[in-house]
Structures are given as C-alpha cells and as structure tokens.
C-alpha cells in the first residue's frame, strides 16, 4: 500500500509542481510590489512565438516575430515567419505593413491588437489593470506567477473569454500571454530573448 | 386586352423561371457515367493550412484558413487572423452548416450563408451524371452537378463555376494541383466584391 502511495505521489509530482494556486492577499501585495520595479523599464525588445490552438487540429499553427515596446505609447509587432507582416501602434493609431502594402488595420484585427498591445505595455511596466473592465486574479506556481483577466464588459466577452499573463519567477517579466476565446480555442504568445532598456532605433516604429 | 396582359405576364413568368445559365461555348448537355468530382478534401487524416488573403467589400483581411475533413462530406473550416483571432469556425455539410464561432462583426445571416456557400463548393465532393457538349474545337470536359459546373484539366477539377439562375455566382479556381493537393486556390465572386487567395503552407499542414 505504501509503495502504491509513493508511486502515486511520484507520478503526480510534476503535475503538483505545475499546478496554479490562488495567491493570499499578502502574496498579491508582495507580487504587486515586485512589479513596481518594472516601472523603470523604458524599452523592451523580444522575439515571440505565436501558437494558435484549435480543437479540431492536432498541432497548433505557429508563427514567429519580433516585439518592440517603447514607453509610453509605441509598440511594434512584426511577424517574420511564415510571412512578413508588421503592425505598429503609435500615437493612438494602428498601422499595418503587409509585404510593402501599407494600410490601416481592419476592425476585427484591431480590437484584439489594441487590447493586447495595451495589456503588454501595462504588464511590462507593472501597471495596475482596469478592474472595471476585468475581474483580476493572481495565481502562483513553481517558477512564476500568473495574472488572469476575465472581461466584465459584454462587448469584450464576445471575443475574449480570458487573458493570462505569465510572469517568470526570476525577473518578474512577462514571459507568456494566453488569449482564450469563447469557443475554448486559444492563442499562446511565448516571449523569448527579452532585452530591456536597450536603445530602439526609430525605424522600428516606421514602415 | 386584359386577356392579352395576363397571357404576356404568364409567358414572361415562364421564360424567367425556366431560364438557366448558359456555359460559354456550350451547345448542349449529354448524359454521362456517374463521375466523382472534387476529391481534394475527403481524406480525414489530412489538415490543410492555407495562408489566406481576403478582400471583401474593400476590406483586406489576412490570416490562416484551416480545412479539415471530419468525414468525406463534412468539413471543419476556420479563418484565423494573423494575430490569432478566430474570425469564423464552421462545420459544413452538404445540407447544413454549424457555426462554432463567428466574430460579432461577421455574424449576419447573409454573410454566414455566403461563407458556407463558398467553402462548401470548394471542399465538397460531388457526383455528376451530366456533361456539357461543345461544338467544333477541342474543349476541356465540363461536368454539371445541380447548379455547379466542374471543368477538368488532366483529370483533376481545375475550376468550379457556381451559378444561380442565369448568372455566375462565384468561381473556385484550383491554381496548382500537385499529387491531388491544391497548392493554391482562388475564389472570385461575380455578384459581390469578394476575392480570396489561398496559398498552401506545407510545413504547417498535415498531408
């Protein structure tokens, strides 16, 4: 019996380590405080891999690119593979460059892009989330923390079910963003090779 | 006079209701042996991932089109924006379609019907027992199934002309077919300002 119990716990150990649990109020407070250090971040440069998971296909659709953020209002989101596509959020406008063809982004894209770009900027700078717009919960796990945002407004609920921002335990920077849709399908953005406070060339935010 | 008017109206009604589409250069129709057509998307082990460039009502939408056969005559079709947002996700059968998700902006009856109609024609296998006759010069064989005309080149379906009444509604063109797999597909709508270009992403497809 004891052997079975040991075997059971050994099997469950990886899952227990990965399990997310709600932070206590004291832990939330400490976590928020640790994010305050991020206010010193003026720029972020990172590679990203985007995985689109859909219930009816086995492997996710994958694309890669570069993300640049410059405080307070500049963000460049460009795909490099399998296609070249650049979106820039600058001075309240969203512009796209599709292999040389420049245009304003369409409504269906811009809603989510605007939402995510604002969230990324906020997350990077450790800013508070709008609790009128989202129900915010704080979770902890081995190796990091997660902020879960559940939309409160009917309009946002129609296309986003939940947003998860995963922070790495070592530097408290966002390492992953998961956007879950009402259908249960989701998009996962994994940020890699993050560099902070490097000088970003103006051309990054141009076409 | 009244009798003449009634006769004229009745004659006009008969002419309109009996009017059918006239395929260019066709002189008639003949019976043929039952022919199985458009078998590109019947293998349930395959998943097709296409880079999609859509221009609809002067709006450009780029993204990924996913095509998966759930059964020989049932397909799951989803269009995902570059940013990962699902724009629509439908299951299409010969006589019905099920909406799993559709962006609120697209959730209008005529748009849903048009999307289902286009992708049903593109993916659906069909059987035809009629073919067109052409006079004089050599012509690629054209089979007729209900209101659709299937033009074959090298024994593969090269294009499908979908009609309604006397007019072409839209055309599906398989640009490059390699080992029974369409590497490119173009949809040109003749009644609405819609053009769709699809380019197969071999690396992300399961073929």
PDB file of C-alpha atoms in Angstrom, chain B residues 16 19-22 163-168:
ATOM      1  CA  UNK B  16     -37.850  33.812 -66.333  1.00  0.00           C
ATOM      2  CA  UNK B  19     -34.119  30.483 -67.715  1.00  0.00           C
ATOM      3  CA  UNK B  20     -30.906  28.666 -66.999  1.00  0.00           C
ATOM      4  CA  UNK B  21     -27.247  29.599 -67.052  1.00  0.00           C
ATOM      5  CA  UNK B  22     -25.564  29.178 -70.432  1.00  0.00           C
ATOM      6  CA  UNK B 163     -24.384  29.621 -60.714  1.00  0.00           C
ATOM      7  CA  UNK B 164     -27.740  30.938 -59.642  1.00  0.00           C
ATOM      8  CA  UNK B 165     -30.479  31.375 -62.224  1.00  0.00           C
ATOM      9  CA  UNK B 166     -28.902  32.674 -65.410  1.00  0.00           C
ATOM     10  CA  UNK B 167     -25.803  34.144 -63.787  1.00  0.00           C
ATOM     11  CA  UNK B 168     -22.453  33.019 -62.429  1.00  0.00           C
TER      12      UNK B 168
END
